[in-house]
Short mmCIF file of C-alpha atoms and ligand atoms in Angstrom, two decimals:
data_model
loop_
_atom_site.label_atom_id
_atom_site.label_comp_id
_atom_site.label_asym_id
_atom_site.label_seq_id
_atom_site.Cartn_x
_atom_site.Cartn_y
_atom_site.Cartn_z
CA UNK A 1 66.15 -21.37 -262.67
CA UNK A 2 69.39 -20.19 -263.68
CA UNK A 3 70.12 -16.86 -264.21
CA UNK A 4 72.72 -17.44 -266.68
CA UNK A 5 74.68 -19.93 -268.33
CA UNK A 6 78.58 -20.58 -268.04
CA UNK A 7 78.37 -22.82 -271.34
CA UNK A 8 79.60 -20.65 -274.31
CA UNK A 9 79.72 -17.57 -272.08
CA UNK A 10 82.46 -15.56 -273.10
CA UNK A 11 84.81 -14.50 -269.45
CA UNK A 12 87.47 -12.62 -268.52
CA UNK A 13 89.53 -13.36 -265.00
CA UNK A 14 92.09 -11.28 -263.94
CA UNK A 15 94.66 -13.15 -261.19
CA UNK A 16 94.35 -16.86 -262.75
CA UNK A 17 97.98 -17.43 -262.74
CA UNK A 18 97.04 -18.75 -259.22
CA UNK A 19 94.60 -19.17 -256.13
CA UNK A 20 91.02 -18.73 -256.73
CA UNK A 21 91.42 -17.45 -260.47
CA UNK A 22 93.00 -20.22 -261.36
CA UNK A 23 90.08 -22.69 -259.91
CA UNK A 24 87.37 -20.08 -260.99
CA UNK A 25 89.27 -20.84 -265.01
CA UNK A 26 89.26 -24.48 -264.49
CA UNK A 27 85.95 -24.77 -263.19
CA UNK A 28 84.77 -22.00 -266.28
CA UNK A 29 86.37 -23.68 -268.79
CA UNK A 30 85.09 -27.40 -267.87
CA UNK A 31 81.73 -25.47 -267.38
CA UNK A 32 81.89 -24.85 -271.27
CA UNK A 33 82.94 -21.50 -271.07
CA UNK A 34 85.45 -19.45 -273.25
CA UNK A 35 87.77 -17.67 -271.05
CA UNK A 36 90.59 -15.37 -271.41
CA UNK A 37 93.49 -15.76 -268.67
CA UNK A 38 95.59 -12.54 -267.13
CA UNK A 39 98.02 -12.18 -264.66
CA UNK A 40 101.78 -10.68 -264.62
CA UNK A 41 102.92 -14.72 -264.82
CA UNK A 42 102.94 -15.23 -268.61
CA UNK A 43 104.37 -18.94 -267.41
CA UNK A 44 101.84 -20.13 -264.75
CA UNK A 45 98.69 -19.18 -267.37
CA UNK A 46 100.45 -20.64 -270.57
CA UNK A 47 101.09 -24.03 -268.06
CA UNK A 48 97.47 -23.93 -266.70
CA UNK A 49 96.33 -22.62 -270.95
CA UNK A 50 97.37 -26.01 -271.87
CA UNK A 51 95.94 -27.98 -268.96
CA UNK A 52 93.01 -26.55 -270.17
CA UNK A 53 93.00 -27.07 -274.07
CA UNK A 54 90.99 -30.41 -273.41
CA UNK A 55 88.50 -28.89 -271.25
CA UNK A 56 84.70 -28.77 -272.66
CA UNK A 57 85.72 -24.81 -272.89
CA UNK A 58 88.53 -22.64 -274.41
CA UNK A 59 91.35 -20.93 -272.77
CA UNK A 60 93.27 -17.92 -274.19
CA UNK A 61 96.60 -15.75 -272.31
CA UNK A 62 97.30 -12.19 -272.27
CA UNK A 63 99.46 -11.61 -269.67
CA UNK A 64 100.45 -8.12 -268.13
CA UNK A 65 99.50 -5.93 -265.02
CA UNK A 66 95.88 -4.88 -264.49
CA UNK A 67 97.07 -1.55 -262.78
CA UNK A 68 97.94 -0.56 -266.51
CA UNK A 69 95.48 1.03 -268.47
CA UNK A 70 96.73 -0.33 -271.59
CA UNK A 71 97.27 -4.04 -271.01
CA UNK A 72 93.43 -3.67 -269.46
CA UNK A 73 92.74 -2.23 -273.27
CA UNK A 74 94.57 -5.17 -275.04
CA UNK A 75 92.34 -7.63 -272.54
CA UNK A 76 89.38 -6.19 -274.27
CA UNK A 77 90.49 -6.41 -277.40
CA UNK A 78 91.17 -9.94 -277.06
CA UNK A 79 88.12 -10.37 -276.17
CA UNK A 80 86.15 -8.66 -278.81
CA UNK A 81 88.71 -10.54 -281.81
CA UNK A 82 88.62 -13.88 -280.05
CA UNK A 83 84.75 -14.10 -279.19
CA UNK A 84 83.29 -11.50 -280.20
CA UNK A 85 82.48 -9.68 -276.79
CA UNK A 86 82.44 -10.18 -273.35
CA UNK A 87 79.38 -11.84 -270.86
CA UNK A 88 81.85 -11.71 -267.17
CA UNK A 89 84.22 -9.68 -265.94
CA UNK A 90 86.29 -11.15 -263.19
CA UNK A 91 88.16 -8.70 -261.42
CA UNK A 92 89.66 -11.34 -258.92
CA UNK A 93 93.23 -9.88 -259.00
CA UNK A 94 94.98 -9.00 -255.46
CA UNK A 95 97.50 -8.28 -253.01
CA UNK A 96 97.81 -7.61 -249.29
CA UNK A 97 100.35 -6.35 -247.09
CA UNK A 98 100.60 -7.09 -243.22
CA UNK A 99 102.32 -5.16 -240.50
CA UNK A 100 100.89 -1.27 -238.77
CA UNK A 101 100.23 1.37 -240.90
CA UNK A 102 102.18 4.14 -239.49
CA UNK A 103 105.65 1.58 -239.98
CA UNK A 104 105.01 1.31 -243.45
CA UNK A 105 105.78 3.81 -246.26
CA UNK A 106 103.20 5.08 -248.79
CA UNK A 107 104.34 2.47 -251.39
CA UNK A 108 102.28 -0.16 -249.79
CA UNK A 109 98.94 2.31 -249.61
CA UNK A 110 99.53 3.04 -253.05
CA UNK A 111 100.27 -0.32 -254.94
CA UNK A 112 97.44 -2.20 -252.71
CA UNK A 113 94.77 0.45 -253.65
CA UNK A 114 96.12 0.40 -257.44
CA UNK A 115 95.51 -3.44 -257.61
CA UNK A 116 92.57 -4.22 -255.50
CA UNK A 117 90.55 -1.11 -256.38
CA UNK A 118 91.26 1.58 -258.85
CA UNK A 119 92.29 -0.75 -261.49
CA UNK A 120 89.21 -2.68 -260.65
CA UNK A 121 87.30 0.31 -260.96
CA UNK A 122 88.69 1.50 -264.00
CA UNK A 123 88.32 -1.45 -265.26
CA UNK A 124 84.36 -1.76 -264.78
CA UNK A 125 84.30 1.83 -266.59
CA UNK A 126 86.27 0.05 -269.50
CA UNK A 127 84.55 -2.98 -270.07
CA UNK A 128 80.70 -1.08 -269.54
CA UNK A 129 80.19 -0.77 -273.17
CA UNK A 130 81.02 -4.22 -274.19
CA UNK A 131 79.49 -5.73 -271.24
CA UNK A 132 76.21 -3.86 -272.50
CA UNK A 133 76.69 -4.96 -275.94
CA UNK A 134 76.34 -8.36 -274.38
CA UNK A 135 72.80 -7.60 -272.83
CA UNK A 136 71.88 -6.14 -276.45
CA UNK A 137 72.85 -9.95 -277.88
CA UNK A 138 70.42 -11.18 -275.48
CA UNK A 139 72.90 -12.60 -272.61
CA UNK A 140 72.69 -12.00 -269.04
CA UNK A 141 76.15 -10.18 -268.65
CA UNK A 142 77.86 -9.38 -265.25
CA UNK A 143 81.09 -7.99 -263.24
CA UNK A 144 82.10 -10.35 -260.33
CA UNK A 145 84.01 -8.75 -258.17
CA UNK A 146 86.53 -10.45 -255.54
CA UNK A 147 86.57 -8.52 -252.28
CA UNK A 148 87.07 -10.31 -249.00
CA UNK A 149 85.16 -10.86 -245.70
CA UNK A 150 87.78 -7.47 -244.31
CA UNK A 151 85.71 -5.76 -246.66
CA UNK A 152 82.77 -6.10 -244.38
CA UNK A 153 85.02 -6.32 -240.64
CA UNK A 154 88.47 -4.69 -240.51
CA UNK A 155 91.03 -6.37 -239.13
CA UNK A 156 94.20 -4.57 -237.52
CA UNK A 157 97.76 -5.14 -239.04
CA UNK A 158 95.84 -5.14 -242.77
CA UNK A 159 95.02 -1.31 -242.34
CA UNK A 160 95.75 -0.59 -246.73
CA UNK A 161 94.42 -3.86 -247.17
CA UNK A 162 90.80 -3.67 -245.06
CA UNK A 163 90.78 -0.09 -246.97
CA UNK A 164 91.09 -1.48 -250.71
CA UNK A 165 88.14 -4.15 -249.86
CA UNK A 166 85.73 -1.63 -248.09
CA UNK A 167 86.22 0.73 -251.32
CA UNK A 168 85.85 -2.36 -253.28
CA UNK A 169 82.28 -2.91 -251.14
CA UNK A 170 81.50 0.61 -251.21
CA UNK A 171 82.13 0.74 -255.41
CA UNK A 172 80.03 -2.38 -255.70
CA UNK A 173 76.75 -1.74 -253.93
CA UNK A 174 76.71 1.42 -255.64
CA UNK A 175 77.44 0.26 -259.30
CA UNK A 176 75.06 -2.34 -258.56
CA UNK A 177 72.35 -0.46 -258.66
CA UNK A 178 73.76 2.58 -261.62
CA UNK A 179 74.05 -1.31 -263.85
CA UNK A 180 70.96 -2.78 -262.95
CA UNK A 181 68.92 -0.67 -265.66
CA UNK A 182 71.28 -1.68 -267.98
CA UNK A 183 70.94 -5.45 -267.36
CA UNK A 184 74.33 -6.18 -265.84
CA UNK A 185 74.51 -8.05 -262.51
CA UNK A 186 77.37 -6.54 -260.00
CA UNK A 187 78.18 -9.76 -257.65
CA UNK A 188 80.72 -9.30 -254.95
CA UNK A 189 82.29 -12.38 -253.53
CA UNK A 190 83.44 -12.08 -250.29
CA UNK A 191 86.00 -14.77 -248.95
CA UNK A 192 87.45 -15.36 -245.91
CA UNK A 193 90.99 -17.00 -245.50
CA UNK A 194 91.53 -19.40 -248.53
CA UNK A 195 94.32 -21.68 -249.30
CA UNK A 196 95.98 -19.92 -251.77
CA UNK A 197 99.55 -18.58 -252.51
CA UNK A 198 98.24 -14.96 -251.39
CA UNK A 199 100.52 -14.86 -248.32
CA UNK A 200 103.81 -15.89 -250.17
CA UNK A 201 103.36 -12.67 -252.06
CA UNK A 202 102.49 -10.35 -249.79
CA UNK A 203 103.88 -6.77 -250.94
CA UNK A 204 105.43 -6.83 -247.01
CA UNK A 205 104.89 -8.98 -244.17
CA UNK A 206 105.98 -6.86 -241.00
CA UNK A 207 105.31 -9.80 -238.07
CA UNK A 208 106.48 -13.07 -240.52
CA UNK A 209 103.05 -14.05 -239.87
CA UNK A 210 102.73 -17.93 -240.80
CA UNK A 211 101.58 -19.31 -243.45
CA UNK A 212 97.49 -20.11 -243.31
CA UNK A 213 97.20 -23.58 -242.57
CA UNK A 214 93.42 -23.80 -242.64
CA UNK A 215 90.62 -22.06 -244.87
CA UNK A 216 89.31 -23.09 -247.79
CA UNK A 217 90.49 -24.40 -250.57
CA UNK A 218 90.59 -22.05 -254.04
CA UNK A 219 88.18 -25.08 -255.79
CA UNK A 220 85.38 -24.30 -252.59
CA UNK A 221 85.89 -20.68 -253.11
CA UNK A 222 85.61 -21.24 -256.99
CA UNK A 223 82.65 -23.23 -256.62
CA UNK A 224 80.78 -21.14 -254.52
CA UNK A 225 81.38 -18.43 -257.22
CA UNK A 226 80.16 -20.64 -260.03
CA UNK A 227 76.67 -20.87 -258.28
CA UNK A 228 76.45 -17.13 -257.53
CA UNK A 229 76.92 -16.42 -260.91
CA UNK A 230 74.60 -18.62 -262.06
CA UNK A 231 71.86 -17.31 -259.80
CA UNK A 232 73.15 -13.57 -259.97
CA UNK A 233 73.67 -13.49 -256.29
CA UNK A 234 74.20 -9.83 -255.16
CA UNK A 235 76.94 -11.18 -252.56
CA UNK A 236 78.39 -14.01 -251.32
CA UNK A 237 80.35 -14.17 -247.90
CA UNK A 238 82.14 -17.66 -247.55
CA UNK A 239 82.81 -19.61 -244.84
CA UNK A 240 80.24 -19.85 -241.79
CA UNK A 241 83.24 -18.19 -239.23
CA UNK A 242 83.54 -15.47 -241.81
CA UNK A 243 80.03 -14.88 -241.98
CA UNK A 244 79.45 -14.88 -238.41
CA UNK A 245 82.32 -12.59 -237.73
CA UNK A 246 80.32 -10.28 -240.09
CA UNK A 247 77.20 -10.44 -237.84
CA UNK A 248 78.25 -10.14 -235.18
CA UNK A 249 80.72 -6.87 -236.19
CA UNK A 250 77.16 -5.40 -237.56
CA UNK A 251 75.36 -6.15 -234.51
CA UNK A 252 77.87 -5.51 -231.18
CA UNK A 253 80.88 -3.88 -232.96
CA UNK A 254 82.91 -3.61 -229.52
CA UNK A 255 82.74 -7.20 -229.28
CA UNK A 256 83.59 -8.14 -232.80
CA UNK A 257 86.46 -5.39 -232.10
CA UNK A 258 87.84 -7.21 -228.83
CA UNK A 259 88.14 -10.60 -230.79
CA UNK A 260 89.52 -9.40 -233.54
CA UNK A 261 92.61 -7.60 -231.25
CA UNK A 262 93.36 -10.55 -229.26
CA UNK A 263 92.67 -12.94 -232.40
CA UNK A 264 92.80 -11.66 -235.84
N1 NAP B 301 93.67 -16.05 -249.81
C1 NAP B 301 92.82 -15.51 -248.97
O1 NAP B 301 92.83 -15.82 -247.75
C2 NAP B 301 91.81 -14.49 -249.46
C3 NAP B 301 90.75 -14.13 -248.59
C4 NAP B 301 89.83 -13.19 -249.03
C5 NAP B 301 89.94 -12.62 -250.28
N2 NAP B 301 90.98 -12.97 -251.10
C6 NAP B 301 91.05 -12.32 -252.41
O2 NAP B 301 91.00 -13.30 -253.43
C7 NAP B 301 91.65 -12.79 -254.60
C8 NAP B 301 92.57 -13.88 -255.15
O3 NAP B 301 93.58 -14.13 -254.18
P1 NAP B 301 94.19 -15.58 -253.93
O4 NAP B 301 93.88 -15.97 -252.54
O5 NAP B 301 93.81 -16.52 -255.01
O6 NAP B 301 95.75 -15.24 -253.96
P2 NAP B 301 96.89 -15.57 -255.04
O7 NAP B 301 97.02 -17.01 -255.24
O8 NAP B 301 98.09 -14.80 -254.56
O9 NAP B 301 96.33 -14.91 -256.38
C9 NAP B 301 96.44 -13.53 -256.63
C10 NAP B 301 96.41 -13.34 -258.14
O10 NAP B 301 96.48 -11.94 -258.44
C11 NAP B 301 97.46 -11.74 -259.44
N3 NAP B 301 97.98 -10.38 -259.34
C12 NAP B 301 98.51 -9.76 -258.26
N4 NAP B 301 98.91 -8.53 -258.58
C13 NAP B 301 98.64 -8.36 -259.91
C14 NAP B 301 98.84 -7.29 -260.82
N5 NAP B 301 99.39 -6.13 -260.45
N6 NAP B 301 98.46 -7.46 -262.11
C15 NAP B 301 97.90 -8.63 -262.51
N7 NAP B 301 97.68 -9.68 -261.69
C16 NAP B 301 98.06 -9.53 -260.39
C17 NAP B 301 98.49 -12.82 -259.18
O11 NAP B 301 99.22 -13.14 -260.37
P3 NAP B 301 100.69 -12.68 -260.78
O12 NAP B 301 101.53 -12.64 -259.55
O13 NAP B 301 101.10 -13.69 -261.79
O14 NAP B 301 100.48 -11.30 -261.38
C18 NAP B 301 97.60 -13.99 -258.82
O15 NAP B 301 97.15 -14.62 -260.00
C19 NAP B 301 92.35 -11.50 -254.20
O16 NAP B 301 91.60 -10.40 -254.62
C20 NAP B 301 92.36 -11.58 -252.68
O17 NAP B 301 92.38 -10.30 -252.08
C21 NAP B 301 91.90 -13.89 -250.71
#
């Protein structure tokens, strides 16, 4: 039995201007649901806002930067005038960086933390009282947050990046279990390389690494999501490679390490 509904639930996805959050709107919104659309693209949402305007759902824009406080207040108060409340956060938006550590200035560290986990975070603080208002109307609310399979297995070349998504983990399974009294469901989705336009805006990109010509596509990923939510998974790792690199990290380490030097 489903855990909750997406018809008439009432989301919020951070990073739809493209990738994942913009599959996770389209499949929301022809799911039924009514969703609110952020990212720093005001074009990109009002284009894919439009696509959506026939879709069994409704689609609304803010645009702006989650890393600022205020925008993330104006989200919420969308939100609250638009539909009364909110049922899911989705705290999807991201950035990476590639390239060693100890070549790159603190810029990187700092911007790739700010976006992938303290406004995430901060933002989970933020939305707690609304999101418990929902559970007092009688919904099943919940935060779905995107992390990534180098949340679980670092990787090296990614060092800021494998950082942001183990703090993301970290913040997860612990607020997991501080929400559960209060009725909201903490899922973290965990992809591994998706077909997105993640590595065209990559803060820096030390080795020109190529382009990802394989993974999945954002509508798998999005999918995937859709049924976790729906169930109230805890955590989803995608792709059978991603979950096996997992495994095997947790059970031989050194080997997982040795693979992931000559191939990752
Ligand atoms: N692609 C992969 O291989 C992969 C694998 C594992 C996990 N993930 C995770 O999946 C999530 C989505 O990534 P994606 O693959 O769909 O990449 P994407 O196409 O580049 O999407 C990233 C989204 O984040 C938004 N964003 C970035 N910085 C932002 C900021 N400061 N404020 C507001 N929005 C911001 C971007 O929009 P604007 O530029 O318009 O702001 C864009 O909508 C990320 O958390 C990423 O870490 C991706």
């Amino acid at each position: 039995m489903a855990r909750r509904e997406i018809r008439n639930a009432r989301v919020l996805i951070t990073g739809a201007s493209s990738g994942i959050g913009e599959a996770l709107a389209r499949a929301m919104v022809a799911g039924g649901a009514k969703v609110l659309l952020t990212a720093r693209r005001q074009e990109r949402l009002d284009e894919l806002a439009s696509e959506l305007a026939s879709g069994a759902g409704e689609a609304r824009v803010l645009a702006g930067d989650v890393t600022d406080g205020e925008h993330r207040r104006k989200l919420l108060d969308v939100m609250q005038a638009e539909w009364d409340g909110i049922d899911i956060l989705v705290n999807n938006a991201g950035v990476g960086a590639i390239g060693h550590f100890v070549k790159a200035d603190d810029r990187r560290l700092r911007t790739v933390m700010e976006v992938n986990f303290f406004a995430v975070a901060e933002f989970v603080r933020e939305a707690f009282p609304m999101l418990k208002e929902s559970r007092q109307q009688g919904k099943s609310p919940a935060i779905v947050n995107v992390g990534s399979v180098l949340g679980h297995t670092a990787v090296p070349g990614k060092s800021e990046y494998c950082a942001s998504k183990f703090a993301l983990h970290g913040f997860s399974d612990s607020v997991r279990n501080e929400l559960k009294r209060e009725g909201i469901d903490v899922i973290l989705i965990s992809p591994s390389t998706t077909k997105s336009e993640f590595t065209d805006s990559l803060l820096e990109d030390q080795g020109g690494t190529a382009k990802n010509p394989y993974g999945m596509t954002p509508d798998a990923v999005a999918a995937h999501m859709i049924r976790g939510i729906r169930t109230g998974r805890r955590e989803i790792i995608l792709s059978v490679s991603g979950t096996l690199l997992v495994w095997l990290d947790r059970i031989c380490p050194p080997l997982a390490s040795l693979i992931l030097r000559r191939f990752g």
